[in-house]
XYZ file of C-alpha atoms in Angstrom:
694
model
C -7.961 30.166 13.418
C -5.004 31.571 12.124
C -2.222 29.672 10.603
C 0.484 31.574 13.205
C -1.210 29.695 16.082
C 0.681 26.962 14.691
C 4.498 27.090 13.670
C 5.052 23.099 13.834
C 2.825 23.118 11.187
C 4.914 25.450 9.112
C 8.172 23.275 10.061
C 6.298 19.731 8.937
C 5.374 21.222 5.740
C 9.059 22.364 4.699
C 10.276 18.992 6.119
C 7.700 16.934 3.812
C 9.120 19.383 0.677
C 12.310 17.947 1.778
C 11.551 14.652 1.669
C 9.690 15.161 -1.766
C 12.034 16.395 -3.533
C 14.624 14.213 -2.440
C 12.266 10.992 -3.712
C 11.674 13.456 -6.731
C 15.185 12.591 -7.684
C 15.019 9.078 -7.372
C 14.561 6.568 -10.087
C 14.488 3.143 -9.017
C 17.286 3.695 -6.327
C 20.241 6.050 -6.709
C 23.994 4.576 -6.317
C 26.192 5.938 -3.228
C 27.781 8.101 -5.542
C 25.430 9.505 -7.450
C 24.831 12.076 -4.947
C 27.536 12.469 -2.726
C 29.090 15.879 -4.186
C 25.405 17.207 -4.230
C 25.316 15.928 -0.449
C 28.863 17.533 0.951
C 27.448 20.887 -0.625
C 24.502 20.719 1.361
C 26.289 20.304 4.421
C 28.179 23.411 3.184
C 24.774 25.582 2.227
C 23.148 24.130 5.573
C 26.217 25.389 7.712
C 26.322 28.542 5.867
C 22.487 29.285 6.500
C 22.905 28.485 10.555
C 25.524 31.140 10.512
C 23.157 33.430 8.414
C 19.994 32.401 10.959
C 22.473 33.584 13.755
C 23.120 36.911 12.426
C 19.806 37.464 11.618
C 18.511 36.577 15.885
C 21.735 39.490 16.890
C 20.006 41.695 14.141
C 16.334 40.999 15.081
C 15.566 40.448 11.443
C 12.229 38.139 12.002
C 11.270 37.794 8.429
C 14.959 36.458 7.759
C 15.283 34.249 10.687
C 11.955 32.520 9.463
C 12.937 32.062 6.027
C 16.202 30.701 6.587
C 15.071 28.379 9.388
C 12.149 26.783 6.823
C 15.734 26.623 3.981
C 17.387 24.343 6.635
C 14.319 22.386 7.476
C 13.796 21.988 4.137
C 17.554 20.801 3.519
C 17.105 18.927 6.543
C 14.538 16.851 5.027
C 16.291 16.077 1.968
C 19.481 15.209 4.165
C 17.812 12.886 6.309
C 16.047 10.937 3.298
C 19.108 10.487 1.421
C 20.446 9.256 4.790
C 17.795 6.910 5.557
C 18.003 5.434 1.648
C 19.631 2.109 2.727
C 21.073 1.590 -0.952
C 23.142 5.095 -0.910
C 24.965 2.895 1.703
C 28.541 1.923 0.319
C 28.175 -1.793 1.562
C 24.671 -2.533 0.504
C 24.888 -5.729 -1.417
C 23.648 -4.293 -4.232
C 26.941 -1.609 -4.395
C 28.791 -5.002 -3.549
C 30.091 -7.695 -6.952
C 28.115 -11.003 -7.573
C 28.418 -13.030 -4.827
C 27.868 -17.067 -4.563
C 26.640 -17.283 -1.107
C 25.071 -15.173 1.485
C 24.064 -14.875 5.576
C 21.142 -13.123 6.474
C 18.782 -12.761 9.477
C 15.293 -12.685 10.022
C 13.965 -9.565 10.633
C 10.169 -10.099 10.780
C 7.209 -12.131 11.275
C 6.487 -15.061 8.782
C 3.376 -14.057 6.741
C 1.816 -17.539 5.524
C 1.407 -18.166 2.009
C -0.509 -20.994 0.205
C 2.939 -22.363 -0.543
C 5.524 -20.589 1.410
C 6.539 -18.758 4.000
C 7.535 -15.079 3.598
C 9.847 -13.496 5.785
C 12.042 -10.075 5.358
C 15.958 -10.910 6.122
C 18.629 -8.522 6.781
C 21.663 -9.851 4.782
C 25.088 -9.674 7.191
C 27.384 -10.888 4.990
C 28.333 -11.960 1.587
C 30.771 -14.799 -0.284
C 33.016 -13.213 -2.937
C 35.841 -15.561 -4.433
C 35.903 -17.831 -1.570
C 36.186 -15.153 0.814
C 33.350 -13.326 3.687
C 32.548 -10.023 3.590
C 29.986 -7.377 5.676
C 27.540 -6.364 4.052
C 23.966 -4.738 4.634
C 20.689 -4.734 3.122
C 17.011 -6.409 3.436
C 15.627 -8.672 0.725
C 12.524 -11.284 0.981
C 13.087 -14.988 1.431
C 9.871 -17.122 0.239
C 10.476 -20.634 2.181
C 9.091 -23.611 0.568
C 6.253 -24.769 3.133
C 6.967 -28.341 2.147
C 10.320 -28.140 2.574
C 11.011 -26.151 5.501
C 9.738 -25.278 8.922
C 8.119 -21.804 9.980
C 11.126 -19.484 9.825
C 11.078 -17.092 13.317
C 12.633 -13.748 13.937
C 15.731 -13.570 14.741
C 17.276 -17.113 12.708
C 20.416 -17.268 10.498
C 20.684 -18.617 7.458
C 23.355 -19.353 4.900
C 22.000 -18.933 1.679
C 23.408 -20.204 -1.778
C 23.325 -18.068 -4.718
C 22.156 -14.123 -5.332
C 18.689 -13.098 -4.273
C 16.761 -11.332 -7.326
C 16.234 -8.057 -8.016
C 12.377 -6.845 -7.618
C 11.065 -6.567 -11.267
C 9.515 -2.959 -12.358
C 5.723 -3.460 -13.621
C 5.596 -4.999 -17.097
C 2.436 -3.716 -17.682
C 0.667 -0.408 -18.577
C -0.500 1.296 -14.840
C 0.175 -2.020 -12.830
C 0.630 -1.619 -9.378
C 4.660 -0.704 -8.857
C 5.635 -3.481 -6.137
C 9.286 -2.723 -6.771
C 8.872 0.564 -5.302
C 6.613 -0.560 -2.883
C 9.167 -2.821 -1.660
C 11.844 0.051 -2.135
C 10.351 2.276 0.363
C 10.422 -0.579 2.396
C 14.482 -0.417 2.496
C 13.840 -3.619 0.371
C 15.738 -4.215 -3.198
C 15.601 -7.985 -3.579
C 13.668 -11.275 -3.098
C 14.818 -15.075 -3.312
C 12.910 -18.290 -3.571
C 14.122 -21.415 -1.299
C 12.961 -24.560 -2.504
C 14.966 -26.850 0.179
C 18.462 -27.500 -0.941
C 19.882 -23.965 -1.134
C 19.647 -22.721 2.625
C 20.675 -24.018 5.716
C 19.597 -22.810 9.223
C 22.937 -21.871 11.103
C 21.934 -20.234 14.319
C 19.669 -17.619 16.548
C 20.366 -14.278 17.180
C 17.396 -11.682 17.950
C 18.281 -8.347 16.663
C 15.850 -7.048 18.903
C 14.586 -8.678 22.275
C 11.476 -6.556 22.280
C 10.888 -7.359 18.952
C 11.354 -11.236 19.358
C 8.898 -10.829 22.789
C 6.127 -8.962 19.995
C 6.464 -11.472 17.466
C 5.973 -14.248 19.815
C 3.301 -12.567 21.433
C 2.021 -11.894 18.586
C 2.040 -15.766 17.537
C 0.476 -16.634 21.213
C -2.308 -14.202 19.990
C -3.365 -16.027 17.002
C -3.084 -19.349 18.520
C -5.630 -18.249 21.038
C -8.152 -17.443 18.328
C -7.701 -20.147 16.118
C -8.535 -22.411 19.182
C -11.317 -20.514 20.444
C -13.329 -19.250 17.257
C -13.473 -21.918 15.509
C -15.646 -20.680 12.499
C -13.117 -19.497 9.621
C -15.059 -15.770 8.710
C -15.221 -14.966 12.127
C -11.716 -16.210 13.198
C -9.785 -14.425 9.683
C -11.634 -11.215 11.395
C -10.898 -11.379 14.603
C -7.116 -12.130 14.025
C -7.123 -8.801 11.226
C -9.008 -6.685 13.838
C -7.131 -7.750 16.757
C -3.335 -8.686 15.739
C -2.937 -7.703 12.019
C -3.236 -10.998 10.939
C -5.170 -11.280 7.906
C -3.430 -14.873 6.622
C -6.631 -16.565 7.021
C -9.645 -14.027 5.799
C -11.060 -15.774 2.705
C -11.384 -13.767 -0.300
C -15.333 -13.295 -0.729
C -15.228 -11.715 2.873
C -12.641 -9.600 1.776
C -14.321 -8.400 -1.600
C -17.543 -7.595 0.739
C -15.191 -5.487 2.911
C -13.947 -3.387 0.454
C -17.160 -2.974 -1.107
C -18.754 -1.621 1.520
C -16.505 0.726 2.766
C -14.786 -1.084 5.778
C -11.556 -2.725 4.578
C -9.732 -0.891 7.078
C -11.140 -2.557 10.010
C -9.182 -5.655 8.636
C -5.953 -3.927 8.284
C -4.872 -3.212 12.344
C -3.948 0.907 11.962
C -4.788 4.271 13.635
C -8.710 3.239 13.297
C -8.236 0.171 15.938
C -5.593 2.046 18.348
C -8.496 5.269 18.116
C -11.397 3.108 19.069
C -9.212 1.646 21.985
C -8.071 5.192 22.920
C -11.667 6.195 23.372
C -12.950 2.866 24.693
C -10.086 3.127 27.568
C -10.984 6.902 27.970
C -14.621 5.438 29.152
C -13.251 2.918 31.385
C -10.978 4.746 33.297
C -11.843 8.426 32.676
C -12.759 8.468 36.221
C -9.578 8.070 37.446
C -9.046 11.683 36.020
C -10.929 13.022 38.758
C -9.566 11.264 41.512
C -6.331 12.684 43.717
C -4.068 15.454 42.786
C -2.339 13.698 39.833
C -5.532 11.910 38.415
C -4.346 13.457 34.687
C -1.114 12.209 35.276
C -2.020 8.606 36.652
C -4.880 8.198 33.614
C -2.454 9.561 30.991
C 0.314 6.920 31.901
C -2.032 4.332 32.001
C -3.658 4.790 28.613
C -0.339 5.184 27.314
C 0.737 2.151 28.847
C -2.092 -0.121 27.290
C -1.462 1.433 23.797
C 1.748 0.769 23.882
C 1.134 -2.665 25.314
C -1.523 -3.109 22.724
C 0.924 -2.186 19.918
C 3.543 -5.221 21.221
C 0.648 -7.688 20.749
C 0.096 -6.728 17.319
C 3.535 -7.379 16.090
C 4.856 -3.515 16.688
C 3.816 -2.973 13.264
C 4.368 -0.041 11.510
C 0.652 1.068 11.020
C 0.500 0.314 14.909
C 3.499 1.940 15.948
C 2.436 5.346 14.231
C -0.842 5.590 15.264
C 0.372 4.474 18.573
C 2.383 7.775 18.957
C 0.035 9.824 17.566
C -2.507 8.964 20.083
C 0.304 8.952 22.684
C 0.809 12.914 21.998
C -2.787 13.555 21.963
C -3.330 12.134 25.192
C 0.031 14.054 26.733
C -1.131 17.270 25.475
C -4.480 16.750 27.000
C -3.458 16.088 29.970
C -1.381 19.372 29.979
C -4.611 21.495 28.905
C -3.445 21.673 25.155
C -6.353 20.919 23.577
C -6.315 24.184 21.497
C -3.282 23.147 19.835
C -4.315 19.745 18.850
C -3.046 20.528 15.211
C 0.409 21.310 16.717
C 0.226 18.156 18.822
C -0.442 16.275 15.252
C 2.121 18.104 13.346
C 4.811 17.102 16.002
C 3.541 13.639 16.128
C 4.058 13.685 12.266
C 7.554 15.190 12.224
C 8.654 12.720 14.904
C 7.968 10.022 13.052
C 8.962 11.289 9.562
C 11.989 11.752 11.302
C 12.460 8.313 12.257
C 11.498 7.049 8.845
C 10.839 9.760 6.276
C 9.408 7.151 3.474
C 6.319 6.621 5.709
C 5.352 9.967 4.058
C 4.685 8.112 0.783
C 2.813 4.949 2.830
C -1.032 5.342 2.367
C -2.157 4.173 5.586
C 0.216 7.330 7.037
C -1.622 9.864 4.589
C -4.952 8.266 5.155
C -4.896 8.435 9.053
C -3.410 11.847 9.826
C -6.291 12.803 7.013
C -8.723 10.884 9.152
C -7.695 12.619 12.560
C -7.600 16.024 10.885
C -10.824 15.702 9.308
C -12.666 13.858 12.744
C -10.934 17.317 15.057
C -11.779 20.224 12.199
C -15.033 19.171 10.907
C -16.933 16.835 13.847
C -17.305 19.882 15.898
C -19.373 21.338 13.696
C -21.494 19.007 12.237
C -22.276 17.794 16.008
C -23.733 20.981 16.608
C -26.474 21.161 13.912
C -27.824 18.772 15.218
C -28.628 17.705 19.271
C -30.849 14.664 19.626
C -32.411 14.227 23.644
C -32.614 10.686 23.028
C -29.227 9.179 23.936
C -29.498 5.848 21.675
C -30.012 8.586 18.515
C -27.350 11.214 19.893
C -24.887 8.101 19.893
C -26.035 7.156 16.363
C -25.881 10.548 15.160
C -22.399 11.169 16.973
C -20.726 8.085 15.473
C -22.012 9.008 11.995
C -20.945 12.471 11.860
C -17.481 11.361 12.933
C -17.356 8.781 9.776
C -18.539 11.145 7.463
C -15.843 13.939 8.999
C -12.975 11.077 8.202
C -14.227 10.277 5.116
C -14.848 13.414 3.232
C -11.557 14.247 3.776
C -10.021 11.262 2.941
C -11.779 9.801 0.087
C -10.519 11.765 -3.063
C -6.904 10.011 -1.581
C -8.678 6.780 -1.904
C -10.528 7.268 -4.790
C -6.858 8.250 -6.276
C -4.888 5.249 -4.937
C -7.820 2.471 -5.014
C -10.042 3.691 -7.681
C -13.461 3.136 -6.326
C -15.953 4.102 -3.710
C -18.123 2.565 -1.045
C -21.264 4.580 -1.552
C -23.072 3.481 1.599
C -20.061 3.914 3.969
C -22.547 6.200 5.903
C -24.435 3.095 6.700
C -21.394 0.577 6.970
C -19.359 2.584 9.257
C -21.521 3.330 12.181
C -22.405 -0.592 12.410
C -18.146 -1.365 11.618
C -17.752 1.280 14.649
C -20.686 -0.065 16.890
C -19.309 -3.987 16.856
C -15.493 -3.010 16.442
C -16.248 -1.048 20.418
C -16.895 -4.836 20.812
C -15.150 -6.695 19.009
C -11.506 -4.990 20.097
C -11.998 -4.843 23.467
C -13.498 -8.304 24.140
C -10.578 -9.879 21.607
C -7.907 -8.137 24.096
C -9.738 -8.838 26.794
C -9.892 -12.740 25.704
C -6.115 -13.010 25.282
C -5.738 -12.233 28.964
C -8.314 -14.185 30.724
C -7.916 -17.274 27.899
C -6.559 -19.910 30.695
C -9.884 -18.772 33.290
C -12.178 -21.336 31.944
C -15.458 -19.957 32.850
C -14.223 -16.106 32.249
C -13.039 -16.994 28.992
C -15.959 -19.008 27.933
C -17.827 -15.772 28.296
C -15.591 -13.557 26.439
C -15.200 -15.811 23.614
C -19.016 -15.521 23.359
C -19.281 -12.107 23.474
C -16.201 -11.750 20.939
C -17.981 -14.601 18.550
C -21.322 -13.025 18.148
C -20.316 -9.482 17.315
C -18.158 -10.764 14.818
C -21.011 -12.930 13.509
C -23.254 -9.855 13.362
C -20.500 -7.436 12.234
C -19.730 -9.881 8.825
C -23.983 -10.247 8.601
C -24.170 -6.895 8.233
C -20.840 -5.890 6.015
C -22.577 -8.593 3.219
C -25.941 -7.427 3.612
C -24.237 -3.782 2.581
C -22.361 -5.588 -0.259
C -25.430 -6.470 -1.587
C -27.090 -3.731 -1.546
C -27.649 -2.101 -5.578
C -24.493 -0.054 -6.560
C -23.134 -0.546 -3.085
C -19.508 0.315 -4.901
C -18.596 2.706 -8.141
C -15.951 0.939 -9.463
C -13.848 1.123 -12.657
C -12.907 4.833 -12.682
C -9.417 6.745 -12.279
C -8.390 10.465 -11.282
C -5.367 11.751 -11.573
C -3.107 14.094 -9.025
C -4.522 17.001 -10.286
C -8.113 15.996 -10.563
C -7.656 14.928 -7.023
C -6.427 18.669 -5.758
C -9.495 19.868 -7.409
C -11.673 17.764 -5.572
C -9.356 18.727 -2.428
C -10.397 22.577 -3.185
C -14.016 22.234 -3.897
C -13.892 20.308 -0.271
C -12.070 23.177 1.093
C -14.529 25.851 -0.142
C -17.610 24.069 0.724
C -16.518 24.172 3.896
C -15.556 27.546 4.468
C -19.082 28.657 2.764
C -20.790 25.854 5.498
C -18.862 28.120 8.362
C -19.235 31.690 7.091
C -21.399 32.126 4.358
C -19.535 33.780 1.874
C -20.571 34.133 -1.676
C -17.118 34.457 -2.914
C -16.494 30.718 -2.222
C -19.262 29.410 -3.345
C -18.504 31.372 -6.992
C -15.186 30.219 -7.036
C -16.301 26.465 -6.118
C -18.775 26.818 -9.444
C -15.823 28.036 -11.294
C -13.361 24.849 -10.029
C -16.429 22.515 -10.864
C -16.927 23.793 -14.355
C -13.363 22.970 -14.644
C -13.498 19.629 -13.335
C -16.362 19.275 -15.711
C -14.790 20.161 -18.969
C -11.756 18.292 -18.154
C -13.531 15.023 -17.659
C -15.939 15.704 -20.530
C -12.897 16.139 -22.922
C -11.035 12.468 -21.003
C -14.473 11.003 -21.781
C -14.356 12.198 -25.607
C -11.028 10.728 -25.926
C -11.795 7.315 -24.125
C -15.026 7.008 -25.968
C -12.553 6.951 -29.408
C -9.504 4.903 -28.314
C -8.642 2.157 -29.693
C -5.702 -0.141 -29.049
C -4.263 -4.023 -28.702
C -2.002 -4.547 -25.855
C 0.180 -8.348 -25.549
C 0.682 -8.287 -21.656
C 2.866 -9.671 -19.657
C 1.249 -12.131 -16.989
C 4.091 -14.714 -15.834
C 3.633 -18.288 -17.163
C 0.526 -17.037 -19.317
C -0.750 -15.463 -22.108
C -3.306 -12.704 -22.531
C -4.364 -10.005 -24.841
C -6.573 -7.050 -24.321
C -8.235 -5.247 -27.066
C -10.098 -1.527 -26.254
C -12.671 -0.210 -28.655
C -13.470 2.966 -27.007
C -14.733 2.493 -23.322
C -14.945 -1.463 -24.418
C -12.487 -4.008 -23.745
C -12.148 -7.602 -24.474
C -9.862 -9.788 -22.433
C -8.565 -13.204 -24.254
C -6.803 -15.851 -22.493
C -7.216 -19.380 -21.214
C -9.731 -20.174 -19.186
C -8.258 -20.527 -15.885
C -6.540 -17.180 -16.385
C -9.961 -15.678 -17.052
C -11.074 -16.916 -13.811
C -8.320 -15.863 -11.615
C -9.617 -12.488 -9.979
C -5.987 -11.993 -8.372
C -4.593 -11.656 -12.284
C -7.011 -9.421 -12.992
C -6.746 -7.248 -10.068
C -2.722 -7.213 -10.332
C -2.129 -6.811 -14.428
C -4.989 -5.743 -15.862
C -7.859 -3.536 -13.353
C -5.891 -0.318 -13.319
C -5.136 -0.275 -16.419
C -8.799 -0.548 -17.487
C -9.860 1.839 -15.041
C -7.474 3.956 -16.257
C -8.883 4.087 -19.995
C -12.508 4.523 -18.628
C -13.165 0.955 -19.706
C -17.290 0.204 -18.996
C -17.988 -3.035 -20.618
C -15.629 -6.016 -20.356
C -15.498 -9.160 -22.458
C -13.763 -12.111 -21.118
C -12.983 -14.313 -23.682
C -11.553 -17.751 -23.878
C -8.742 -18.949 -26.174
C -10.230 -22.154 -27.287
C -13.242 -20.525 -28.829
C -11.409 -19.048 -31.929
C -8.257 -21.010 -32.231
C -8.361 -23.652 -34.856
C -7.587 -27.403 -34.833
C -3.869 -26.722 -35.158
C -3.801 -23.681 -32.062
C -3.543 -20.503 -34.364
C -5.906 -17.847 -33.749
C -6.303 -15.044 -36.687
C -7.223 -11.189 -35.346
C -7.603 -8.449 -37.448
C -6.947 -4.886 -35.382
C -7.887 -2.005 -37.905
C -6.344 -3.308 -40.605
C -3.072 -5.178 -39.077
C -3.388 -8.755 -38.897
C -2.273 -10.668 -35.738
C -1.040 -14.749 -36.305
C -1.391 -16.354 -32.544
C 0.017 -19.618 -32.376
C -0.891 -21.498 -29.261
C 0.225 -24.877 -29.132
C 3.092 -27.195 -30.836
C 3.824 -26.053 -34.680
C 5.580 -28.529 -36.756
C 5.099 -26.901 -40.404
C 5.627 -23.886 -42.663
C 3.988 -20.971 -42.235
C 2.554 -18.794 -45.420
C 1.209 -15.687 -46.324
C 2.249 -12.729 -44.051
C 1.013 -10.946 -40.729
C 1.681 -8.078 -39.034
C 2.701 -9.689 -36.133
C 3.066 -13.125 -34.782
C 2.546 -13.955 -30.810
C 3.931 -17.368 -29.516
C 2.863 -18.565 -26.839
C 3.259 -22.221 -24.814
C 6.253 -23.024 -26.826
C 4.419 -23.632 -29.851
C 7.530 -22.805 -32.318
C 11.286 -24.144 -30.870
C 12.996 -23.202 -34.647
C 12.209 -20.227 -36.391
C 13.601 -21.676 -39.579
C 12.158 -23.743 -41.755
C 8.739 -22.255 -39.905
C 9.128 -18.450 -41.041
C 11.199 -19.459 -44.548
C 8.132 -17.852 -46.633
C 6.430 -16.105 -43.685
C 6.618 -12.281 -43.721
C 6.145 -10.390 -40.370
C 6.849 -6.957 -38.801
C 7.287 -8.295 -35.127
C 7.354 -11.706 -33.546
C 6.366 -11.495 -29.822
C 7.044 -14.273 -27.477
C 5.071 -14.014 -24.001
C 5.723 -15.748 -20.805
C 4.118 -18.945 -21.206
C 6.959 -19.934 -22.949
C 9.921 -21.848 -21.151
C 12.621 -19.361 -20.448
C 15.576 -21.655 -22.361
C 13.231 -21.773 -25.294
C 12.575 -17.789 -25.458
C 16.848 -17.454 -25.210
C 16.989 -19.873 -28.205
C 14.705 -18.383 -29.851
C 16.256 -14.781 -29.773
C 19.679 -15.885 -31.002
C 17.728 -17.687 -33.862
C 16.213 -14.244 -34.974
C 19.274 -12.675 -34.316
C 20.969 -15.047 -36.892
C 18.022 -14.775 -39.580
C 17.631 -10.823 -38.928
C 13.812 -11.329 -37.918
C 12.505 -8.865 -35.508
C 11.648 -10.471 -32.207
C 10.870 -9.750 -28.659
C 9.810 -11.222 -25.324
C 7.319 -9.716 -23.217
C 9.541 -10.767 -20.421
C 12.509 -8.257 -21.395
C 10.381 -5.368 -22.710
C 6.986 -5.820 -20.755
C 3.314 -5.372 -22.571
C 3.195 -4.011 -26.151
C 1.166 -2.080 -26.765
C -0.420 -1.332 -30.766
C -2.119 2.043 -30.970
C -4.370 3.883 -33.418
């Protein structure tokens, strides 16, 4: 297999390099003027390169022609990403003066949260100094469920005040939600509690999307009416139409631990299952008549896009539908040997539409999984050829799962810091039941009004879901079902991919040089991990975490961590997963100890800590007296002190730390008092977490 046989892959790689180069220049959103001069120069440079390209064709210089073409594609990737970055538009609301009101149109389906409806909205106009002017840009809106009806796609609202910029992460290694939203062209959010908004009209920006969202809501209502058990309804809604609002946390954890979490997000796997199922059902059409292949292709692609509409045209399904549409077209015109070119064309088209999909984890995993299946599965399938059809199907299913998992697991570990040990056991069950769940779910949506037929389909769907969930729970309870609590760096991930690739080459060609090089890379990885393990075993630090409206500190001693907080916080897995997990994984924490504050505070709500010779005083409830003595650090929680004088008049400290359990106005007053008294004071809301390292 020669690389020259896949020219589109070369174009795609240089286009990706151009996108990546632009993304590296960004730092939380670049103002429009920052790159204006550079962009103008790039347009001139592209023009010059195109002239050189024409000259190279005339003088028949293939090397020069290829080099220039790759440079043009690289610059095209950079330029397109710049143009698709909405904050570079001068009329984006973040580039305009402060405003008092704005008009916004809902541009997404409502996501149901415990207390709010979460939607995306496009700002159309803003009011500055009593005058309206046009504006652009998306914001997240959170509507109070008790004070408002569910907002629908196309609803237009008049909103008072400005949306607030999404804040950067405030704890070490915390998930960067701000960057995640910026990659989706969202730069702000606004919580609406009932008095600051008013619905003024309805005008759907896209009739296709409006129909798609209504179809999505209809499908959800069918599942809710037909499947009464919560776990089965939640999985049906997630698997078939992509709504995960009603999935129980325990069920979600079970799917995650068994390596089947991808089944709960409508993505490439679901479209792939539907693609294979349709091929099995309608495959006979290809052999009928002169235009059998064309009719079959048209039918398959039409059903795939119909399914995409029922899922609300989510980005993951759109990407997968485009990818499989290209695969089907390539197959129809007998281009199977160029499947990699077909995949590259689909990826190039998708990235031209939205370059920011490149940094979407789902996009990366989908294409890697397909590449793994296309490349590895044929070789693995030849290793064993069982005569028994049941064993043969099980082997083929397992080899498909293994091919996809092998190619995607380094990237999954890099992002999610865990690895499902029994994925080879879980995925065949998932694939088997998914082949029943997905078609049965779609069929139910079509036959729901027909009494007897809909009952039969509901029975098949419900018990397929029951057995799917049972198999997942069984696998989750196996010992060492999931390896957790570790983190790998980008270089480590790339080295692991090198190891996998060299093993594949050795498996295919049996050349000892691949094995020798692999041993060298594995030795480098081992040395790197031994060194990292040593430094982690010696680490000591104390971190005052920023936790919204709460208090919490981590004391790290080697590979052990003690987290101190109030009992309610300790019992919140959501708080741990969002604010602490990545930090502990990065430090290689193997032993975690969670301690309630009430165990160590005295009657006055005071806790004394000693960390490597440094004294920490933690005040957790109202304190009216005068502090005596000294401490290196003082942590104030729950509005313990409102006046620094006289509390600190006879007390010496190097730094006063105010966490987010204090009311905002109290924090502002303390900051002003500290300035006048010449005391060092920081607010974790302003600075983020504060660490003491040894």
